mmCIF file of C-alpha atoms in Angstrom:
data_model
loop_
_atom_site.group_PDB
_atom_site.id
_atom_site.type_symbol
_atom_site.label_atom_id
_atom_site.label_comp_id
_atom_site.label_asym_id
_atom_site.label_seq_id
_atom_site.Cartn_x
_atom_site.Cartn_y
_atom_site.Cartn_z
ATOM 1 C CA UNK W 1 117.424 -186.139 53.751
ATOM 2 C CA UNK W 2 115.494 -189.198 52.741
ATOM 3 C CA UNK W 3 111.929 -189.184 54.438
ATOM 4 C CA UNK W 4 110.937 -192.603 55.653
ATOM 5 C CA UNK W 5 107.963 -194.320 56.764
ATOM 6 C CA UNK W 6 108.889 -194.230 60.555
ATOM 7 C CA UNK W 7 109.190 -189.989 60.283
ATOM 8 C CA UNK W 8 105.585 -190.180 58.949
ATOM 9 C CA UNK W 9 104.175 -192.860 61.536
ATOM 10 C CA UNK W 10 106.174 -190.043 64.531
ATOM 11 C CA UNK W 11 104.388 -186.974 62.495
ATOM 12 C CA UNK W 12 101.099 -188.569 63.027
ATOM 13 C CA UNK W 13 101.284 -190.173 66.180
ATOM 14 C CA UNK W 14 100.918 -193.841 64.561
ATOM 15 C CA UNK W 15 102.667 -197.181 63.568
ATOM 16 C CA UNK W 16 105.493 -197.944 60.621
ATOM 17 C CA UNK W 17 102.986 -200.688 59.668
ATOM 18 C CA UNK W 18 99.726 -198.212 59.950
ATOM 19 C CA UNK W 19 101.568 -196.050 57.724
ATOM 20 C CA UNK W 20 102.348 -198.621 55.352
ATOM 21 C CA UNK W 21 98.586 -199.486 55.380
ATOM 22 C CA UNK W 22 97.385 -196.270 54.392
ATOM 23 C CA UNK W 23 99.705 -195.652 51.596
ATOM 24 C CA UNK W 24 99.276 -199.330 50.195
ATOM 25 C CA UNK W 25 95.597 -198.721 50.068
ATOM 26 C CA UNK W 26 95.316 -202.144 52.595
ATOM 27 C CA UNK W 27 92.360 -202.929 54.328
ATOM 28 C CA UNK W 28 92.589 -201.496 57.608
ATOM 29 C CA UNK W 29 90.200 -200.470 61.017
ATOM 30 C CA UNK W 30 92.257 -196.921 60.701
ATOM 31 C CA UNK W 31 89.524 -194.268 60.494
ATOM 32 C CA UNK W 32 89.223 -192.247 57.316
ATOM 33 C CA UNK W 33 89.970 -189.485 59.411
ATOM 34 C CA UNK W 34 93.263 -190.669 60.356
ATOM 35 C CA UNK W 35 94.282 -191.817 57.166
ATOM 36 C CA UNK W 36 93.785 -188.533 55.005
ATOM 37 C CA UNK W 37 96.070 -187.022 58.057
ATOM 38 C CA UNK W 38 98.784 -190.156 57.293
ATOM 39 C CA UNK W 39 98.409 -189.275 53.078
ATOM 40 C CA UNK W 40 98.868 -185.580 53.675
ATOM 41 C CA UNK W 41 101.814 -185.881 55.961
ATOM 42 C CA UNK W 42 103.467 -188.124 52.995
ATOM 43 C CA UNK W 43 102.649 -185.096 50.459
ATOM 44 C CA UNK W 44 103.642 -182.492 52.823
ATOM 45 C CA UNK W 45 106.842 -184.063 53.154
ATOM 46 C CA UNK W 46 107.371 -185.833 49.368
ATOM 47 C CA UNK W 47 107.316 -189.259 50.743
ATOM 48 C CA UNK W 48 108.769 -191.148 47.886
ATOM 49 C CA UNK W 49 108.806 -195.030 48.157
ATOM 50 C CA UNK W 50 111.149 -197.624 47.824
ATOM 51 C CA UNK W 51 110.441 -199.356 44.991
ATOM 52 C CA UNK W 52 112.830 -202.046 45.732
ATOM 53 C CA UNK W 53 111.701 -202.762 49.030
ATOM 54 C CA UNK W 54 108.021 -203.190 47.732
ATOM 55 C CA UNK W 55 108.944 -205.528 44.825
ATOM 56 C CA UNK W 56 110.348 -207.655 46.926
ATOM 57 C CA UNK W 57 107.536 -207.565 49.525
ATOM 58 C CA UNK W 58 105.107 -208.280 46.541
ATOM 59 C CA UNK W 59 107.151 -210.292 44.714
ATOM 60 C CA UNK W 60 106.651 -207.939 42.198
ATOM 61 C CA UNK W 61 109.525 -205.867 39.882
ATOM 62 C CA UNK W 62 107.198 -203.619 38.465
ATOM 63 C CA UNK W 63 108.412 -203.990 34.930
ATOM 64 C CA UNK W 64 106.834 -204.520 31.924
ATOM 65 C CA UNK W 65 108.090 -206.516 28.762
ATOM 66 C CA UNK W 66 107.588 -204.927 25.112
ATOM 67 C CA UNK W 67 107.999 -207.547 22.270
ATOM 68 C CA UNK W 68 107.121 -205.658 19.102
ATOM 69 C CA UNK W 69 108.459 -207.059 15.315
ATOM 70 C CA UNK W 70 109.863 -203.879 13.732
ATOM 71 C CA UNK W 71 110.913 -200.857 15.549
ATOM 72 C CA UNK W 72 111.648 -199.025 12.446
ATOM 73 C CA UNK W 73 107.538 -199.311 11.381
ATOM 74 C CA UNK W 74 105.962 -196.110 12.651
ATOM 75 C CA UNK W 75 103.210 -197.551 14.005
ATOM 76 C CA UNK W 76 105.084 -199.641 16.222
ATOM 77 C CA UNK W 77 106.858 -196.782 17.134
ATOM 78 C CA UNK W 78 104.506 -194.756 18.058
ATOM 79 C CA UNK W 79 103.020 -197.873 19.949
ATOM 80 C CA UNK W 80 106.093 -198.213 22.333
ATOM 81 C CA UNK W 81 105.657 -194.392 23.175
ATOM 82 C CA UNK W 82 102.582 -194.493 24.271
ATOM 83 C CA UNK W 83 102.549 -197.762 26.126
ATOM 84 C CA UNK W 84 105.870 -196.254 28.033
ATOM 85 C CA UNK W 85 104.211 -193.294 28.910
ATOM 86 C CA UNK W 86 100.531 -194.991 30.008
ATOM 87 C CA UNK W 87 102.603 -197.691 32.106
ATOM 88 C CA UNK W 88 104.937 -195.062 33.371
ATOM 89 C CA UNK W 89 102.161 -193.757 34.657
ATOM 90 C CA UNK W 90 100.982 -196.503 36.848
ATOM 91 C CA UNK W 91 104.580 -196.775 38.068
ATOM 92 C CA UNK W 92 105.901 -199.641 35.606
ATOM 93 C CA UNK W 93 109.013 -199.349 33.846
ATOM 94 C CA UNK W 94 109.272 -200.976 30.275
ATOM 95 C CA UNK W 95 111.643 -203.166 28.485
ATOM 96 C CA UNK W 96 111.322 -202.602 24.682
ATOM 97 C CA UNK W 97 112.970 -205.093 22.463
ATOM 98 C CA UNK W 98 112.372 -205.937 18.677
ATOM 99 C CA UNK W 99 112.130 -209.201 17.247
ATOM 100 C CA UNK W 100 112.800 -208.349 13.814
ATOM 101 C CA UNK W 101 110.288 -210.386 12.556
ATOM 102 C CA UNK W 102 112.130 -213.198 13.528
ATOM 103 C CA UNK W 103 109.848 -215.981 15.809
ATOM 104 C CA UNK W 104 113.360 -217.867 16.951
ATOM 105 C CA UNK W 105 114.632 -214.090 17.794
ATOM 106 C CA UNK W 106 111.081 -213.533 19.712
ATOM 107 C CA UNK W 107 111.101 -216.534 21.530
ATOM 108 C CA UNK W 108 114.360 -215.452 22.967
ATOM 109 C CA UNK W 109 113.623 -212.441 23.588
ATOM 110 C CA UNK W 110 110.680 -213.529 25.686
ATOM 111 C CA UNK W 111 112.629 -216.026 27.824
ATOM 112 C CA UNK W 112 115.275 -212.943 28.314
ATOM 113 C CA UNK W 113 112.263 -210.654 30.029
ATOM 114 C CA UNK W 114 110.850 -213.827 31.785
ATOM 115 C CA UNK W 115 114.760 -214.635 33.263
ATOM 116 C CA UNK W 116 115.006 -210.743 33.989
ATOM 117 C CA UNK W 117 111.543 -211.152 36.200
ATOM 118 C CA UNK W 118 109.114 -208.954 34.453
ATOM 119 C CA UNK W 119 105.722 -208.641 36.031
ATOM 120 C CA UNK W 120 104.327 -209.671 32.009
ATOM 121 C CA UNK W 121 104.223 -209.132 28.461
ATOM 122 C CA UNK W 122 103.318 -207.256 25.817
ATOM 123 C CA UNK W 123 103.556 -208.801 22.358
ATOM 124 C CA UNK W 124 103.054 -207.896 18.858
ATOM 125 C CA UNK W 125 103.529 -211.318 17.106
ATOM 126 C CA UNK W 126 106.116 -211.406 14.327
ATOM 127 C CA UNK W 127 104.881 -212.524 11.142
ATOM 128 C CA UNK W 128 107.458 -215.742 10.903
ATOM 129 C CA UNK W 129 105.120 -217.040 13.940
ATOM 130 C CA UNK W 130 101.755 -217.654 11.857
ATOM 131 C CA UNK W 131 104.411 -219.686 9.480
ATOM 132 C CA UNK W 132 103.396 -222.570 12.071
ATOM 133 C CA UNK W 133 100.268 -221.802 14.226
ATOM 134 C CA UNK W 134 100.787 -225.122 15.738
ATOM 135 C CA UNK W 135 104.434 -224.041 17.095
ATOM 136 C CA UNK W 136 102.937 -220.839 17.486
ATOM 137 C CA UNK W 137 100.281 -221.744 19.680
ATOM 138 C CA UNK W 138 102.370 -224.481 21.822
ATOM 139 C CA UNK W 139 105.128 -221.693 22.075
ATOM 140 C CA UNK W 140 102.574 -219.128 24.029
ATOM 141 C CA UNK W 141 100.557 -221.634 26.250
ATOM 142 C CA UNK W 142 103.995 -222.090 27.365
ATOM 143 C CA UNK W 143 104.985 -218.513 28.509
ATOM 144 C CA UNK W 144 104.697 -218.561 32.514
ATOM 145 C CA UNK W 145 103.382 -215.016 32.924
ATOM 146 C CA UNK W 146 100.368 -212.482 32.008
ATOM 147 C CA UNK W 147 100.635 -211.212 28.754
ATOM 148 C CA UNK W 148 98.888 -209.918 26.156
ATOM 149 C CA UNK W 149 98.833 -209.695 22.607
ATOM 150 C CA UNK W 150 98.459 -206.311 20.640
ATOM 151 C CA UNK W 151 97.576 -205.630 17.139
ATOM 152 C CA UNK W 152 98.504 -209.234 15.821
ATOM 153 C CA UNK W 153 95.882 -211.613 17.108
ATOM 154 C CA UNK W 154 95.322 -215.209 16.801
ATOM 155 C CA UNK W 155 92.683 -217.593 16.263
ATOM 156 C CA UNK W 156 92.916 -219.940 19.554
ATOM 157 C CA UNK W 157 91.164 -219.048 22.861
ATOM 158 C CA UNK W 158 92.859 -218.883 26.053
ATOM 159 C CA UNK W 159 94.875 -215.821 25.139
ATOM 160 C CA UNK W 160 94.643 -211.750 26.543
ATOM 161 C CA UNK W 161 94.471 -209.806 22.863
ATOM 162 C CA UNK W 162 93.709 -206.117 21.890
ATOM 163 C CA UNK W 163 93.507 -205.312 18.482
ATOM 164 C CA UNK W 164 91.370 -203.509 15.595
ATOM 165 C CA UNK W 165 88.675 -204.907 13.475
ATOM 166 C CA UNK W 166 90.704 -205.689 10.140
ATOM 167 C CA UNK W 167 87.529 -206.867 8.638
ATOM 168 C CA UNK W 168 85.853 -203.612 8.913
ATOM 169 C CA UNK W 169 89.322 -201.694 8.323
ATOM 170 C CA UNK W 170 89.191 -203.575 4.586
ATOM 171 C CA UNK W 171 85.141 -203.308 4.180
ATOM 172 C CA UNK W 172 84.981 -199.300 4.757
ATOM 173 C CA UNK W 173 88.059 -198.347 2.606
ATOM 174 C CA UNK W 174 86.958 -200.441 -0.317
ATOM 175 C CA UNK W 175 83.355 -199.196 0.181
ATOM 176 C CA UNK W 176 84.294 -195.422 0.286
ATOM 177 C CA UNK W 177 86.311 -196.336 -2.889
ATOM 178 C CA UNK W 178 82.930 -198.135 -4.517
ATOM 179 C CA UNK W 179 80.919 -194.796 -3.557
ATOM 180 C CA UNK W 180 83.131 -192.847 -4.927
ATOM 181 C CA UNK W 181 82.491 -194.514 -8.414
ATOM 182 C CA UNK W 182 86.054 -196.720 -8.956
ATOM 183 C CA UNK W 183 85.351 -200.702 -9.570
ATOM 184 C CA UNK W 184 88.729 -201.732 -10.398
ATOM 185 C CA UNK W 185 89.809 -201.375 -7.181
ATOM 186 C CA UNK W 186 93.270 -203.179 -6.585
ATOM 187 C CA UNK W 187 94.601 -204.568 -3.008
ATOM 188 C CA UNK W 188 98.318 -204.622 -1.756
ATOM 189 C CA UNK W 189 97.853 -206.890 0.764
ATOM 190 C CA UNK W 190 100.188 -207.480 4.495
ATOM 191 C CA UNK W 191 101.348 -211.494 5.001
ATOM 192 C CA UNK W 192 99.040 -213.486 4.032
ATOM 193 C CA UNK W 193 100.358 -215.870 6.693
ATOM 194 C CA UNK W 194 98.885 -213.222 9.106
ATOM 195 C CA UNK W 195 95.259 -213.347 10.352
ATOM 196 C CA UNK W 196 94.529 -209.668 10.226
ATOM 197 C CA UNK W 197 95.790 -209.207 6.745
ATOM 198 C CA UNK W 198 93.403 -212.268 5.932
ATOM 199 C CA UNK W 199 90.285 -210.817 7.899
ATOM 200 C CA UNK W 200 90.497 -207.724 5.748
ATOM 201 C CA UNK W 201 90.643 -209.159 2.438
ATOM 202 C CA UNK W 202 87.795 -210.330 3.899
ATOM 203 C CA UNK W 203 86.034 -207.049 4.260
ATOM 204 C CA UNK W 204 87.327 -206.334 0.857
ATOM 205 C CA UNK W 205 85.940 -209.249 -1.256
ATOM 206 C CA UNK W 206 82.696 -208.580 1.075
ATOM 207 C CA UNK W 207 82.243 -204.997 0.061
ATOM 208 C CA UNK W 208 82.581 -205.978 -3.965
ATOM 209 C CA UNK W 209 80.006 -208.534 -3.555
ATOM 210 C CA UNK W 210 77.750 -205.858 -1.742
ATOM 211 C CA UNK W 211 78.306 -203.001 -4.780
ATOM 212 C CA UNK W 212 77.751 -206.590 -7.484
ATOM 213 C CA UNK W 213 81.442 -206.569 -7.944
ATOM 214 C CA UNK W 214 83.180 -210.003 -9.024
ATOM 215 C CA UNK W 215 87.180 -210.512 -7.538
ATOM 216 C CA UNK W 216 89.965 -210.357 -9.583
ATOM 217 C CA UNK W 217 92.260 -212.231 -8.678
ATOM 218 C CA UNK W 218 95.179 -210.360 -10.395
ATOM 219 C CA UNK W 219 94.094 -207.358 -8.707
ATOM 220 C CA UNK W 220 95.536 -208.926 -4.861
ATOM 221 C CA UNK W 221 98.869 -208.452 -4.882
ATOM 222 C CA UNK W 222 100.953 -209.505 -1.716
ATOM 223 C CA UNK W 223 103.333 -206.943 -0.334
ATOM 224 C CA UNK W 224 105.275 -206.469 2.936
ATOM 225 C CA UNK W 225 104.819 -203.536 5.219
ATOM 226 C CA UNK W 226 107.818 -200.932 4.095
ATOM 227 C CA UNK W 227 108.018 -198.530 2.110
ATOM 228 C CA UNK W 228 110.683 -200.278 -0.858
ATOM 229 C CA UNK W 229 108.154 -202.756 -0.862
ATOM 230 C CA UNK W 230 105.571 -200.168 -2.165
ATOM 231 C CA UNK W 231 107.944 -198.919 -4.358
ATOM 232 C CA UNK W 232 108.657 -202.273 -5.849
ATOM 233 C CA UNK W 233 105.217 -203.539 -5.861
ATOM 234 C CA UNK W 234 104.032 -200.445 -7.694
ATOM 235 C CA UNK W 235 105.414 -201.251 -10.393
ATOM 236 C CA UNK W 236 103.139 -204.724 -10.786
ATOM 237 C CA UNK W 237 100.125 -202.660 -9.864
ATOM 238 C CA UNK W 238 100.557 -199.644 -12.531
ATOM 239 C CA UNK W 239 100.525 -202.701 -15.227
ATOM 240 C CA UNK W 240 97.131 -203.288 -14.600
ATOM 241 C CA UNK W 241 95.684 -200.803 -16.929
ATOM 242 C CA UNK W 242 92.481 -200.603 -15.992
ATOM 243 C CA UNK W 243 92.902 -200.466 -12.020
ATOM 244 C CA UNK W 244 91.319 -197.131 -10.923
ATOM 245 C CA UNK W 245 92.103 -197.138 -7.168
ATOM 246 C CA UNK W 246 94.290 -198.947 -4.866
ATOM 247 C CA UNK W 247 93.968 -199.787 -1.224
ATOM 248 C CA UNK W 248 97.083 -200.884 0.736
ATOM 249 C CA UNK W 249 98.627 -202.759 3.707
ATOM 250 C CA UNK W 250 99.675 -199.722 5.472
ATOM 251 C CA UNK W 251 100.620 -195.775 4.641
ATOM 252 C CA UNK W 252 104.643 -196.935 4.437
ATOM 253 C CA UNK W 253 103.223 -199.003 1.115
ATOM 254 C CA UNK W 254 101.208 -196.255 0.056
ATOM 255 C CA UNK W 255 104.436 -193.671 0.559
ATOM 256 C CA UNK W 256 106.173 -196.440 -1.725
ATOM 257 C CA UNK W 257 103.532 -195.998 -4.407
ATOM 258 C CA UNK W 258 103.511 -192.076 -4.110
ATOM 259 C CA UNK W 259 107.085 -192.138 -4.799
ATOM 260 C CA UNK W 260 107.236 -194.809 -7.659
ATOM 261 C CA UNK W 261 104.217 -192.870 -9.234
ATOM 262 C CA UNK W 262 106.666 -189.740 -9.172
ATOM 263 C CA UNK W 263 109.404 -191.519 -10.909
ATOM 264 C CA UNK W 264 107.003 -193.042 -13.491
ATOM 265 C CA UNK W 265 104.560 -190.218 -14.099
ATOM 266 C CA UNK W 266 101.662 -191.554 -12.572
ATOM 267 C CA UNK W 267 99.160 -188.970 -11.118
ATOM 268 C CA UNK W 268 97.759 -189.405 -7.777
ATOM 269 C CA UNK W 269 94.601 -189.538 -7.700
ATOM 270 C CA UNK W 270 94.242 -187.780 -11.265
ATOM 271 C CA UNK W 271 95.204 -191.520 -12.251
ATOM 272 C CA UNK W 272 95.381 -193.752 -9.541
ATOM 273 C CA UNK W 273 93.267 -192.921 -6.427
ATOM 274 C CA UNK W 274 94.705 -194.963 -3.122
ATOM 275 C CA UNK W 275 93.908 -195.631 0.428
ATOM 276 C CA UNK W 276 96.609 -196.198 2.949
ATOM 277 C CA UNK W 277 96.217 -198.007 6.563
ATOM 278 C CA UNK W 278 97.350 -196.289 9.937
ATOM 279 C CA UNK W 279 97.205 -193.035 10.082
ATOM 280 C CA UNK W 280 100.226 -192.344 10.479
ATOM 281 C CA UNK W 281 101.738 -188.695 11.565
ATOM 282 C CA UNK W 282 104.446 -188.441 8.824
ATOM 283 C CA UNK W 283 102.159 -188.145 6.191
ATOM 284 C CA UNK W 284 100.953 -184.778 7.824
ATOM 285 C CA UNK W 285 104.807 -184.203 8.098
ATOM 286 C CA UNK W 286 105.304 -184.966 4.122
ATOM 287 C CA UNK W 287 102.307 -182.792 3.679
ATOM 288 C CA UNK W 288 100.522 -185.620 1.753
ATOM 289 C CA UNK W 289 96.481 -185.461 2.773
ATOM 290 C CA UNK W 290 96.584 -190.062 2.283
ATOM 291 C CA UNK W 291 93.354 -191.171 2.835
ATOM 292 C CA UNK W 292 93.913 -193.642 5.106
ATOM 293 C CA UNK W 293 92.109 -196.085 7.888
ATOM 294 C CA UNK W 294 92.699 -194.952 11.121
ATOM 295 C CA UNK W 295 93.409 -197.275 13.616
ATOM 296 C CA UNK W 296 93.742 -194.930 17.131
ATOM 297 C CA UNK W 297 96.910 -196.056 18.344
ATOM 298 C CA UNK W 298 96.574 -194.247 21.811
ATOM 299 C CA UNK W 299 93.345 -196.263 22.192
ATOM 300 C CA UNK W 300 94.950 -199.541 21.743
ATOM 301 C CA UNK W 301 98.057 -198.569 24.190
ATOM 302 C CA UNK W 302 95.062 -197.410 26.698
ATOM 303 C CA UNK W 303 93.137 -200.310 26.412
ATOM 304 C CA UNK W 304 96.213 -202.622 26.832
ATOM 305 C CA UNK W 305 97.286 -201.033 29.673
ATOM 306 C CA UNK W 306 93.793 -201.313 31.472
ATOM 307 C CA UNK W 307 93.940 -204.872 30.774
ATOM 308 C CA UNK W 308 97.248 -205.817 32.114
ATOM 309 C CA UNK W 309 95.861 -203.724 34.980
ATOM 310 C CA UNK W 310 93.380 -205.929 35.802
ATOM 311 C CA UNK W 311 95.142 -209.251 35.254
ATOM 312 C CA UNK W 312 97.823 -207.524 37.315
ATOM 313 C CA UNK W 313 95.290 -206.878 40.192
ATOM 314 C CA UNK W 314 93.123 -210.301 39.531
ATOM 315 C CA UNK W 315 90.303 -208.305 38.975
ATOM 316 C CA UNK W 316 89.530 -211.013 36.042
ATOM 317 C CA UNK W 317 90.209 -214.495 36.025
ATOM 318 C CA UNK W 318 88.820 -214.983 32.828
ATOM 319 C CA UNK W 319 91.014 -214.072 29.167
ATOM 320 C CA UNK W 320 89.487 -211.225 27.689
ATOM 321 C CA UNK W 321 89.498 -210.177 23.466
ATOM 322 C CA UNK W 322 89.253 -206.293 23.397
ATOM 323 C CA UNK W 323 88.349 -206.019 19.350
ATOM 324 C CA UNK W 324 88.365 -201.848 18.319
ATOM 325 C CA UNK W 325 86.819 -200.136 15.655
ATOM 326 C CA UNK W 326 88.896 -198.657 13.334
ATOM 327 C CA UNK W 327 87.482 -195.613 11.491
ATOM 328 C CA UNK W 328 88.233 -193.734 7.755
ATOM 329 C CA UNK W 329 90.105 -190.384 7.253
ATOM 330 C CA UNK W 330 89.177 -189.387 3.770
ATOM 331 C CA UNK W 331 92.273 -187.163 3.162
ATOM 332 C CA UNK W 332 92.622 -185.835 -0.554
ATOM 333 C CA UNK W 333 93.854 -188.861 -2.326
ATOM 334 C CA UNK W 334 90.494 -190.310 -3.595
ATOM 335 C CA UNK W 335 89.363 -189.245 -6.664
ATOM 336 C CA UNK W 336 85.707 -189.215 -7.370
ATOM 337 C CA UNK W 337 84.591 -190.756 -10.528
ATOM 338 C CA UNK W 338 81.691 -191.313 -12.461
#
């Protein structure tokens, strides 16, 4: 039998709407007495709410909408599990959908969740989007709900964003690289179009100036983010002769350039030491040790979900930039040279 809110308020001798008071956590002149009695009834009995009715009350449909740009990335992955399970936990379903990299796909998308009456947005920005930052930026002062954007983050103000320091994500793995004695250090960089593959060529070009280093040019080499284009890239980067250690856009490159060193004899890190970007799981499942810079992806889902908590509950009115620090696993694919 389905308990409801009037077999609670005759249990404890009260209103529906005192009930409905208590378990809403609304102000009320109910003494705390009387309202621990109310709570405990509800557990005693496994009150469960109806959701329905209380979306409609708040005007509310406690969903969530996911826009990510490529479901088959780990990281992103990974990022939808945990940001399912955190809002799960705060009673929000989610609504996961992949743009593909696509910005005409993701603005569809988006209008789809806003039709379907999600509460707000996640978004991890497709690359395609920086292609025009005016369109871009026009396109998202549009969207009429909260949201916030994760991982990809853009220049403007007047936008929710969480995301890692890219500078210092670039500056630590070439400095660990510098320490450990290489100076032809080579970078397979993300999109340029995209800020955060920008901000840590940054930190790269900054950490060779520290160490007296001049930039090569030649040695930047644009990739995308999966593993054939590692694979495909590699093959540019093992013609550069002198190139001791490489640093790339994410560990899906580096797996690329694992596997075309393989095929073309190349030792790693006998011959080519390299630095991945992630962390991610499946190299512990490959049983490669990739040193790699870890950006916490559990920390990002938590600190996304606080924020749309707060928005949620208007406990800020003003847009907030959560910036995290992204730290270095050293692994065993470094080699340490004199």
């Amino acid at each position: 039998m389905k308990i409801r809110m009037k077999d609670i308020a005759k249990m404890a001798n009260v209103s529906e709407a005192a009930v409905s008071l208590v378990l809403n956590d609304k102000p009320s002149r109910i003494s705390e007495k009387k309202k621990k009695e109310i709570k405990a009834i509800a557990k005693e009995l496994n009150y469960v709410p109806n959701m329905a009715a209380q979306s409609l009350a708040k005007k509310a449909s406690q969903t969530v909408g996911i826009v990510i740009p490529d479901i088959e990335n780990p990281f992103f992955s990974k990022l939808c599990k945990q940001l399912e399970e955190q809002f799960r936990e705060i009673g929000y379903l989610t609504i996961i959908v992949n743009s593909n990299d696509d910005f005409t796909v993701e603005k569809s998308l988006i209008q789809m969740l806003l039709n379907r009456g999600v509460d707000g947005l996640i978004i991890a920005l497709s690359n395609e989007s920086f292609s025009s930052k005016e369109k871009q930026e026009s396109f998202l002062k549009e969207i009429d709900a909260p949201f916030i954007l994760v991982d990809r983050h853009v220049a403007f103000s007047g936008v929710n964003q969480v995301y890692f320091n890219s500078y210092n994500g670039g500056r630590i793995s070439t400095e660990y690289l510098l320490q450990n004695g290489h100076r032809k250090i080579a970078f397979m960089t993300g999109d340029f179009k995209v800020p955060s593959t920008m901000d840590r060529l940054k930190g790269y070009q900054q950490a060779l100036e520290k160490y007296g280093e001049e930039l090569n040019e030649d040695y930047i080499i644009e990739t995308g983010y999966r593993f054939n284009f590692g694979m495909e890239k590699a093959k540019n980067l093992f013609e550069l002769e002198d190139v001791t250690a490489v640093i790339t856009a994410n560990d899906m490159v580096a797996f690329g350039v694992l596997k075309q060193g393989l095929i073309s004899g190349k030792r790693i890190p006998e011959e080519l030491s390299i630095i991945g970007y992630d962390r991610l799981e499946i190299a512990d499942i490959l049983g490669v040790s990739l040193a790699t810079v870890d950006q916490n992806i559990s920390l990002l889902s938590e600190q996304t979900v606080g924020l749309f908590q707060k928005i949620m509950t208007k406990r800020t009115k003003k847009t907030e930039q959560i910036i995290l620090e992204p730290t270095l696993f050293q692994g065993e694919s470094v080699k340490k040279i004199k």
